[in-house]
PDB file of C-alpha atoms in Angstrom:
ATOM      1  CA  MET A  16      48.882  15.506 -15.124  1.00  0.00           C
ATOM      2  CA  ASN A  17      50.214  18.752 -16.470  1.00  0.00           C
ATOM      3  CA  ALA A  18      48.064  21.819 -16.990  1.00  0.00           C
ATOM      4  CA  LEU A  19      48.957  25.107 -18.630  1.00  0.00           C
ATOM      5  CA  GLY A  20      47.225  27.237 -16.029  1.00  0.00           C
ATOM      6  CA  LYS A  21      46.197  27.237 -12.402  1.00  0.00           C
ATOM      7  CA  HIS A  22      42.993  29.118 -11.660  1.00  0.00           C
ATOM      8  CA  LEU A  23      41.997  29.940  -8.079  1.00  0.00           C
ATOM      9  CA  LEU A  24      38.385  31.040  -7.548  1.00  0.00           C
ATOM     10  CA  LEU A  25      37.946  32.801  -4.219  1.00  0.00           C
ATOM     11  CA  GLU A  26      34.638  33.366  -2.489  1.00  0.00           C
ATOM     12  CA  LEU A  27      35.190  36.094   0.103  1.00  0.00           C
ATOM     13  CA  LYS A  28      32.254  36.582   2.460  1.00  0.00           C
ATOM     14  CA  GLY A  29      31.957  38.586   5.653  1.00  0.00           C
ATOM     15  CA  CYS A  30      34.291  41.263   4.307  1.00  0.00           C
ATOM     16  CA  ASP A  31      34.688  44.809   5.520  1.00  0.00           C
ATOM     17  CA  LYS A  32      31.876  46.605   3.617  1.00  0.00           C
ATOM     18  CA  GLU A  33      33.613  49.975   3.406  1.00  0.00           C
ATOM     19  CA  VAL A  34      36.677  48.401   1.876  1.00  0.00           C
ATOM     20  CA  LEU A  35      34.553  46.665  -0.774  1.00  0.00           C
ATOM     21  CA  ASP A  36      33.384  50.037  -2.060  1.00  0.00           C
ATOM     22  CA  ASP A  37      36.807  51.693  -2.054  1.00  0.00           C
ATOM     23  CA  LEU A  38      38.294  51.491  -5.555  1.00  0.00           C
ATOM     24  CA  SER A  39      41.645  52.879  -4.474  1.00  0.00           C
ATOM     25  CA  PHE A  40      41.981  50.362  -1.647  1.00  0.00           C
ATOM     26  CA  LEU A  41      40.968  47.448  -3.870  1.00  0.00           C
ATOM     27  CA  ARG A  42      43.352  48.524  -6.615  1.00  0.00           C
ATOM     28  CA  ASP A  43      46.212  48.636  -4.119  1.00  0.00           C
ATOM     29  CA  ALA A  44      45.156  45.246  -2.714  1.00  0.00           C
ATOM     30  CA  LEU A  45      45.034  43.550  -6.117  1.00  0.00           C
ATOM     31  CA  LEU A  46      48.362  45.044  -7.190  1.00  0.00           C
ATOM     32  CA  ALA A  47      49.917  43.988  -3.868  1.00  0.00           C
ATOM     33  CA  ALA A  48      48.547  40.471  -4.318  1.00  0.00           C
ATOM     34  CA  ALA A  49      50.023  40.329  -7.824  1.00  0.00           C
ATOM     35  CA  SER A  50      53.402  41.566  -6.618  1.00  0.00           C
ATOM     36  CA  GLU A  51      53.576  39.289  -3.606  1.00  0.00           C
ATOM     37  CA  CYS A  52      52.944  36.169  -5.664  1.00  0.00           C
ATOM     38  CA  GLY A  53      55.824  37.109  -7.931  1.00  0.00           C
ATOM     39  CA  ALA A  54      53.845  38.195 -10.985  1.00  0.00           C
ATOM     40  CA  THR A  55      54.865  40.751 -13.590  1.00  0.00           C
ATOM     41  CA  ILE A  56      52.167  43.422 -13.882  1.00  0.00           C
ATOM     42  CA  LEU A  57      51.281  44.481 -17.438  1.00  0.00           C
ATOM     43  CA  GLY A  58      48.077  46.476 -17.081  1.00  0.00           C
ATOM     44  CA  GLU A  59      44.969  47.144 -15.039  1.00  0.00           C
ATOM     45  CA  SER A  60      41.410  48.353 -15.319  1.00  0.00           C
ATOM     46  CA  PHE A  61      39.102  49.308 -12.423  1.00  0.00           C
ATOM     47  CA  HIS A  62      35.518  50.606 -12.372  1.00  0.00           C
ATOM     48  CA  ARG A  63      33.284  51.760  -9.547  1.00  0.00           C
ATOM     49  CA  PHE A  64      29.559  51.249  -9.976  1.00  0.00           C
ATOM     50  CA  SER A  65      26.608  53.316  -8.795  1.00  0.00           C
ATOM     51  CA  PRO A  66      25.326  53.087  -6.139  1.00  0.00           C
ATOM     52  CA  GLN A  67      28.062  50.685  -5.030  1.00  0.00           C
ATOM     53  CA  GLY A  68      30.484  47.964  -6.023  1.00  0.00           C
ATOM     54  CA  VAL A  69      33.807  47.766  -7.796  1.00  0.00           C
ATOM     55  CA  SER A  70      35.174  45.610 -10.629  1.00  0.00           C
ATOM     56  CA  GLY A  71      38.867  45.428 -11.283  1.00  0.00           C
ATOM     57  CA  VAL A  72      41.382  43.402 -13.212  1.00  0.00           C
ATOM     58  CA  VAL A  73      45.147  43.280 -13.209  1.00  0.00           C
ATOM     59  CA  ILE A  74      46.730  41.709 -16.265  1.00  0.00           C
ATOM     60  CA  ILE A  75      49.992  39.951 -15.474  1.00  0.00           C
ATOM     61  CA  ALA A  76      52.519  38.291 -17.749  1.00  0.00           C
ATOM     62  CA  GLU A  77      51.389  35.027 -16.127  1.00  0.00           C
ATOM     63  CA  SER A  78      47.644  35.690 -16.845  1.00  0.00           C
ATOM     64  CA  HIS A  79      45.397  37.815 -14.541  1.00  0.00           C
ATOM     65  CA  LEU A  80      43.750  38.649 -11.242  1.00  0.00           C
ATOM     66  CA  PHE A  81      40.274  40.108 -10.966  1.00  0.00           C
ATOM     67  CA  ILE A  82      37.850  41.146  -8.273  1.00  0.00           C
ATOM     68  CA  HIS A  83      34.133  41.980  -8.254  1.00  0.00           C
ATOM     69  CA  THR A  84      32.611  43.324  -5.060  1.00  0.00           C
ATOM     70  CA  TRP A  85      29.092  43.567  -3.639  1.00  0.00           C
ATOM     71  CA  PRO A  86      29.515  45.864  -0.600  1.00  0.00           C
ATOM     72  CA  GLU A  87      25.824  45.512   0.300  1.00  0.00           C
ATOM     73  CA  TYR A  88      26.422  41.812   1.002  1.00  0.00           C
ATOM     74  CA  GLY A  89      29.976  42.064   2.322  1.00  0.00           C
ATOM     75  CA  TYR A  90      30.928  39.751  -0.553  1.00  0.00           C
ATOM     76  CA  ALA A  91      33.680  39.694  -3.160  1.00  0.00           C
ATOM     77  CA  ALA A  92      34.491  37.230  -5.937  1.00  0.00           C
ATOM     78  CA  ALA A  93      38.193  37.144  -6.757  1.00  0.00           C
ATOM     79  CA  ASP A  94      40.066  35.029  -9.278  1.00  0.00           C
ATOM     80  CA  ILE A  95      43.760  34.425  -9.653  1.00  0.00           C
ATOM     81  CA  PHE A  96      44.752  32.786 -12.919  1.00  0.00           C
ATOM     82  CA  THR A  97      48.432  32.012 -13.411  1.00  0.00           C
ATOM     83  CA  CYS A  98      50.618  29.953 -15.695  1.00  0.00           C
ATOM     84  CA  GLY A  99      54.177  28.826 -15.205  1.00  0.00           C
ATOM     85  CA  ASP A 100      56.105  27.839 -12.103  1.00  0.00           C
ATOM     86  CA  SER A 101      57.561  31.226 -11.268  1.00  0.00           C
ATOM     87  CA  VAL A 102      54.515  32.513  -9.380  1.00  0.00           C
ATOM     88  CA  GLN A 103      52.702  31.390  -6.245  1.00  0.00           C
ATOM     89  CA  PRO A 104      49.014  32.203  -6.717  1.00  0.00           C
ATOM     90  CA  GLU A 105      48.166  30.912  -3.219  1.00  0.00           C
ATOM     91  CA  ARG A 106      50.121  33.832  -1.790  1.00  0.00           C
ATOM     92  CA  ALA A 107      47.966  36.257  -3.761  1.00  0.00           C
ATOM     93  CA  ALA A 108      44.872  34.541  -2.367  1.00  0.00           C
ATOM     94  CA  GLN A 109      46.178  34.954   1.185  1.00  0.00           C
ATOM     95  CA  VAL A 110      46.918  38.646   0.622  1.00  0.00           C
ATOM     96  CA  LEU A 111      43.432  39.365  -0.718  1.00  0.00           C
ATOM     97  CA  THR A 112      41.662  37.398   2.001  1.00  0.00           C
ATOM     98  CA  ARG A 113      43.592  39.250   4.694  1.00  0.00           C
ATOM     99  CA  LYS A 114      43.262  42.717   3.182  1.00  0.00           C
ATOM    100  CA  LEU A 115      39.502  42.392   2.737  1.00  0.00           C
ATOM    101  CA  SER A 116      39.146  41.062   6.302  1.00  0.00           C
ATOM    102  CA  SER A 117      37.018  38.167   5.047  1.00  0.00           C
ATOM    103  CA  LYS A 118      35.545  36.211   7.951  1.00  0.00           C
ATOM    104  CA  ASN A 119      34.136  33.422   5.796  1.00  0.00           C
ATOM    105  CA  HIS A 120      35.957  32.351   2.674  1.00  0.00           C
ATOM    106  CA  SER A 121      36.392  29.380   0.401  1.00  0.00           C
ATOM    107  CA  MET A 122      38.479  28.618  -2.641  1.00  0.00           C
ATOM    108  CA  VAL A 123      38.182  26.330  -5.629  1.00  0.00           C
ATOM    109  CA  GLU A 124      41.271  25.425  -7.632  1.00  0.00           C
ATOM    110  CA  MET A 125      40.792  24.654 -11.309  1.00  0.00           C
ATOM    111  CA  ARG A 126      43.465  23.324 -13.641  1.00  0.00           C
ATOM    112  CA  ARG A 127      43.122  24.932 -17.037  1.00  0.00           C
ATOM    113  CA  GLY A 128      44.516  23.559 -20.274  1.00  0.00           C
ATOM    114  CA  ILE A 129      45.079  19.902 -19.464  1.00  0.00           C
ATOM    115  CA  LEU A 130      46.386  18.685 -22.801  1.00  0.00           C
ATOM    116  CA  ASP A 131      47.522  15.419 -24.335  1.00  0.00           C
ATOM    117  CA  THR A 132      51.138  16.555 -24.350  1.00  0.00           C
ATOM    118  CA  GLU A 133      54.075  15.993 -22.037  1.00  0.00           C
TER     119      GLU A 133
ATOM    120  CA  MET B   8      19.336  28.907  -4.599  1.00  0.00           C
ATOM    121  CA  ASN B   9      20.240  32.380  -5.703  1.00  0.00           C
ATOM    122  CA  ALA B  10      23.722  33.437  -6.682  1.00  0.00           C
ATOM    123  CA  LEU B  11      25.037  36.905  -7.460  1.00  0.00           C
ATOM    124  CA  GLY B  12      27.100  35.809 -10.425  1.00  0.00           C
ATOM    125  CA  LYS B  13      27.253  33.168 -13.106  1.00  0.00           C
ATOM    126  CA  HIS B  14      30.763  32.202 -14.190  1.00  0.00           C
ATOM    127  CA  LEU B  15      31.351  30.112 -17.307  1.00  0.00           C
ATOM    128  CA  LEU B  16      34.824  28.570 -17.683  1.00  0.00           C
ATOM    129  CA  LEU B  17      35.478  27.511 -21.257  1.00  0.00           C
ATOM    130  CA  GLU B  18      38.195  25.097 -22.326  1.00  0.00           C
ATOM    131  CA  LEU B  19      38.687  25.590 -26.063  1.00  0.00           C
ATOM    132  CA  LYS B  20      40.920  22.978 -27.657  1.00  0.00           C
ATOM    133  CA  GLY B  21      41.641  22.202 -31.289  1.00  0.00           C
ATOM    134  CA  CYS B  22      41.358  25.885 -32.231  1.00  0.00           C
ATOM    135  CA  ASP B  23      42.689  27.587 -35.330  1.00  0.00           C
ATOM    136  CA  LYS B  24      46.301  28.313 -34.322  1.00  0.00           C
ATOM    137  CA  GLU B  25      46.690  31.434 -36.445  1.00  0.00           C
ATOM    138  CA  VAL B  26      43.609  32.970 -34.893  1.00  0.00           C
ATOM    139  CA  LEU B  27      44.969  32.310 -31.387  1.00  0.00           C
ATOM    140  CA  ASP B  28      47.961  34.524 -32.091  1.00  0.00           C
ATOM    141  CA  ASP B  29      45.996  37.354 -33.702  1.00  0.00           C
ATOM    142  CA  LEU B  30      45.328  40.052 -31.089  1.00  0.00           C
ATOM    143  CA  SER B  31      43.077  42.045 -33.375  1.00  0.00           C
ATOM    144  CA  PHE B  32      40.930  39.027 -34.225  1.00  0.00           C
ATOM    145  CA  LEU B  33      40.655  37.972 -30.587  1.00  0.00           C
ATOM    146  CA  ARG B  34      39.762  41.497 -29.490  1.00  0.00           C
ATOM    147  CA  ASP B  35      36.995  41.625 -32.076  1.00  0.00           C
ATOM    148  CA  ALA B  36      35.806  38.160 -31.012  1.00  0.00           C
ATOM    149  CA  LEU B  37      35.656  39.013 -27.312  1.00  0.00           C
ATOM    150  CA  LEU B  38      33.896  42.317 -27.975  1.00  0.00           C
ATOM    151  CA  ALA B  39      31.428  40.554 -30.281  1.00  0.00           C
ATOM    152  CA  ALA B  40      30.781  37.913 -27.622  1.00  0.00           C
ATOM    153  CA  ALA B  41      30.135  40.630 -25.047  1.00  0.00           C
ATOM    154  CA  SER B  42      27.777  42.489 -27.360  1.00  0.00           C
ATOM    155  CA  GLU B  43      25.863  39.418 -28.465  1.00  0.00           C
ATOM    156  CA  CYS B  44      25.127  38.346 -24.889  1.00  0.00           C
ATOM    157  CA  GLY B  45      23.654  41.779 -24.189  1.00  0.00           C
ATOM    158  CA  ALA B  46      26.452  43.178 -22.033  1.00  0.00           C
ATOM    159  CA  THR B  47      27.456  46.821 -21.650  1.00  0.00           C
ATOM    160  CA  ILE B  48      31.145  47.207 -22.460  1.00  0.00           C
ATOM    161  CA  LEU B  49      33.132  49.464 -20.088  1.00  0.00           C
ATOM    162  CA  GLY B  50      36.760  48.786 -20.908  1.00  0.00           C
ATOM    163  CA  GLU B  51      39.287  46.375 -22.336  1.00  0.00           C
ATOM    164  CA  SER B  52      42.936  45.417 -22.137  1.00  0.00           C
ATOM    165  CA  PHE B  53      44.806  43.111 -24.531  1.00  0.00           C
ATOM    166  CA  HIS B  54      48.435  41.987 -24.648  1.00  0.00           C
ATOM    167  CA  ARG B  55      50.373  39.881 -27.118  1.00  0.00           C
ATOM    168  CA  PHE B  56      53.271  37.852 -25.787  1.00  0.00           C
ATOM    169  CA  SER B  57      56.568  36.900 -27.367  1.00  0.00           C
ATOM    170  CA  PRO B  58      57.032  34.544 -29.099  1.00  0.00           C
ATOM    171  CA  GLN B  59      53.284  33.849 -29.111  1.00  0.00           C
ATOM    172  CA  GLY B  60      50.030  34.010 -27.187  1.00  0.00           C
ATOM    173  CA  VAL B  61      47.489  36.678 -26.312  1.00  0.00           C
ATOM    174  CA  SER B  62      45.758  37.692 -23.077  1.00  0.00           C
ATOM    175  CA  GLY B  63      42.731  39.920 -23.152  1.00  0.00           C
ATOM    176  CA  VAL B  64      39.945  41.106 -20.913  1.00  0.00           C
ATOM    177  CA  VAL B  65      36.753  43.011 -21.582  1.00  0.00           C
ATOM    178  CA  ILE B  66      35.211  44.649 -18.536  1.00  0.00           C
ATOM    179  CA  ILE B  67      31.432  44.826 -18.780  1.00  0.00           C
ATOM    180  CA  ALA B  68      28.889  46.463 -16.486  1.00  0.00           C
ATOM    181  CA  GLU B  69      27.791  42.906 -15.668  1.00  0.00           C
ATOM    182  CA  SER B  70      31.378  41.738 -14.770  1.00  0.00           C
ATOM    183  CA  HIS B  71      33.919  40.542 -17.399  1.00  0.00           C
ATOM    184  CA  LEU B  72      35.106  38.271 -20.180  1.00  0.00           C
ATOM    185  CA  PHE B  73      38.689  37.174 -20.586  1.00  0.00           C
ATOM    186  CA  ILE B  74      40.742  34.970 -22.860  1.00  0.00           C
ATOM    187  CA  HIS B  75      44.247  33.525 -22.659  1.00  0.00           C
ATOM    188  CA  THR B  76      45.625  31.695 -25.690  1.00  0.00           C
ATOM    189  CA  TRP B  77      48.395  29.178 -26.285  1.00  0.00           C
ATOM    190  CA  PRO B  78      48.695  29.051 -30.102  1.00  0.00           C
ATOM    191  CA  GLU B  79      51.382  26.364 -29.909  1.00  0.00           C
ATOM    192  CA  TYR B  80      48.792  23.978 -28.439  1.00  0.00           C
ATOM    193  CA  GLY B  81      45.740  25.244 -30.292  1.00  0.00           C
ATOM    194  CA  TYR B  82      44.274  25.983 -26.856  1.00  0.00           C
ATOM    195  CA  ALA B  83      42.460  28.921 -25.281  1.00  0.00           C
ATOM    196  CA  ALA B  84      41.006  29.424 -21.814  1.00  0.00           C
ATOM    197  CA  ALA B  85      38.049  31.803 -21.825  1.00  0.00           C
ATOM    198  CA  ASP B  86      35.876  32.936 -18.926  1.00  0.00           C
ATOM    199  CA  ILE B  87      32.563  34.734 -18.993  1.00  0.00           C
ATOM    200  CA  PHE B  88      31.496  36.130 -15.631  1.00  0.00           C
ATOM    201  CA  THR B  89      28.130  37.882 -15.501  1.00  0.00           C
ATOM    202  CA  CYS B  90      25.666  39.084 -12.911  1.00  0.00           C
ATOM    203  CA  GLY B  91      22.020  39.990 -13.327  1.00  0.00           C
ATOM    204  CA  ASP B  92      19.318  38.595 -15.576  1.00  0.00           C
ATOM    205  CA  SER B  93      19.751  40.986 -18.491  1.00  0.00           C
ATOM    206  CA  VAL B  94      22.591  39.078 -20.137  1.00  0.00           C
ATOM    207  CA  GLN B  95      22.908  35.609 -21.622  1.00  0.00           C
ATOM    208  CA  PRO B  96      26.482  34.426 -21.032  1.00  0.00           C
ATOM    209  CA  GLU B  97      25.837  31.156 -22.876  1.00  0.00           C
ATOM    210  CA  ARG B  98      25.490  33.171 -26.080  1.00  0.00           C
ATOM    211  CA  ALA B  99      28.927  34.682 -25.521  1.00  0.00           C
ATOM    212  CA  ALA B 100      30.310  31.164 -25.044  1.00  0.00           C
ATOM    213  CA  GLN B 101      28.784  30.058 -28.332  1.00  0.00           C
ATOM    214  CA  VAL B 102      30.224  33.058 -30.170  1.00  0.00           C
ATOM    215  CA  LEU B 103      33.745  32.439 -28.872  1.00  0.00           C
ATOM    216  CA  THR B 104      33.662  28.708 -29.550  1.00  0.00           C
ATOM    217  CA  ARG B 105      32.535  29.325 -33.116  1.00  0.00           C
ATOM    218  CA  LYS B 106      34.931  32.176 -33.876  1.00  0.00           C
ATOM    219  CA  LEU B 107      37.952  30.238 -32.630  1.00  0.00           C
ATOM    220  CA  SER B 108      36.865  27.160 -34.604  1.00  0.00           C
ATOM    221  CA  SER B 109      37.342  24.971 -31.545  1.00  0.00           C
ATOM    222  CA  LYS B 110      36.986  21.291 -32.418  1.00  0.00           C
ATOM    223  CA  ASN B 111      37.078  20.061 -28.816  1.00  0.00           C
ATOM    224  CA  HIS B 112      35.587  22.175 -26.073  1.00  0.00           C
ATOM    225  CA  SER B 113      34.096  21.883 -22.639  1.00  0.00           C
ATOM    226  CA  MET B 114      32.532  24.278 -20.179  1.00  0.00           C
ATOM    227  CA  VAL B 115      32.131  24.432 -16.424  1.00  0.00           C
ATOM    228  CA  GLU B 116      29.482  26.662 -14.903  1.00  0.00           C
ATOM    229  CA  MET B 117      30.158  28.066 -11.452  1.00  0.00           C
ATOM    230  CA  ARG B 118      27.690  30.013  -9.343  1.00  0.00           C
ATOM    231  CA  ARG B 119      29.480  32.792  -7.497  1.00  0.00           C
ATOM    232  CA  GLY B 120      28.202  34.546  -4.400  1.00  0.00           C
ATOM    233  CA  ILE B 121      25.640  32.114  -3.049  1.00  0.00           C
ATOM    234  CA  LEU B 122      24.544  33.988   0.071  1.00  0.00           C
ATOM    235  CA  ASP B 123      22.172  33.442   2.964  1.00  0.00           C
ATOM    236  CA  THR B 124      19.776  36.052   1.636  1.00  0.00           C
ATOM    237  CA  GLU B 125      16.601  35.913  -0.384  1.00  0.00           C
TER     238      GLU B 125
END
């Protein structure tokens, strides 16, 4: 059953709280995750919220990665959406999980765009 | 059971193919969806691919909306990720479904950040 896109939804709990509030660190982490899975980076947008929390997205030729963090809970939601066979989104998931020092994480894999075509 | 975020994953099939390749239209549609659900828009990034297809994201104070389109299949994947009670992501989903003239659509709702806190 072919799908156009693979979408990994990461729940990252028990993360390092300081890291979750550090825009620069998170930007580097998301860009590293994109690079290590073989993606071509096209653009990015990051925002830090008051009093805490960061949202960021990296647009790649193969779709996108995003992260939203709640430092007060040690929690981050991260998604890796890719299309094509040239990238390995699982590697990006491993990079993010490791960099955020998540002690309790889970992942859901969704197939997007399952069509009635070969 | 409380969750920090509500994440709607829209599968939009049978869409108007011309619209799916029109960056300007899709940008307007995503911004309209964000506005109509009550979100505060912080940033955006859109890219058109060769020979076809558009990726776009709108960052909102309450998280994000994105869309990826495959005009050749009349298909778009759209996500609406929101946190807090001040926004109505279902309204954004309705706006996008209508604007893209999707004749065959489905939606999965994910709760993100279900924590062991009150």
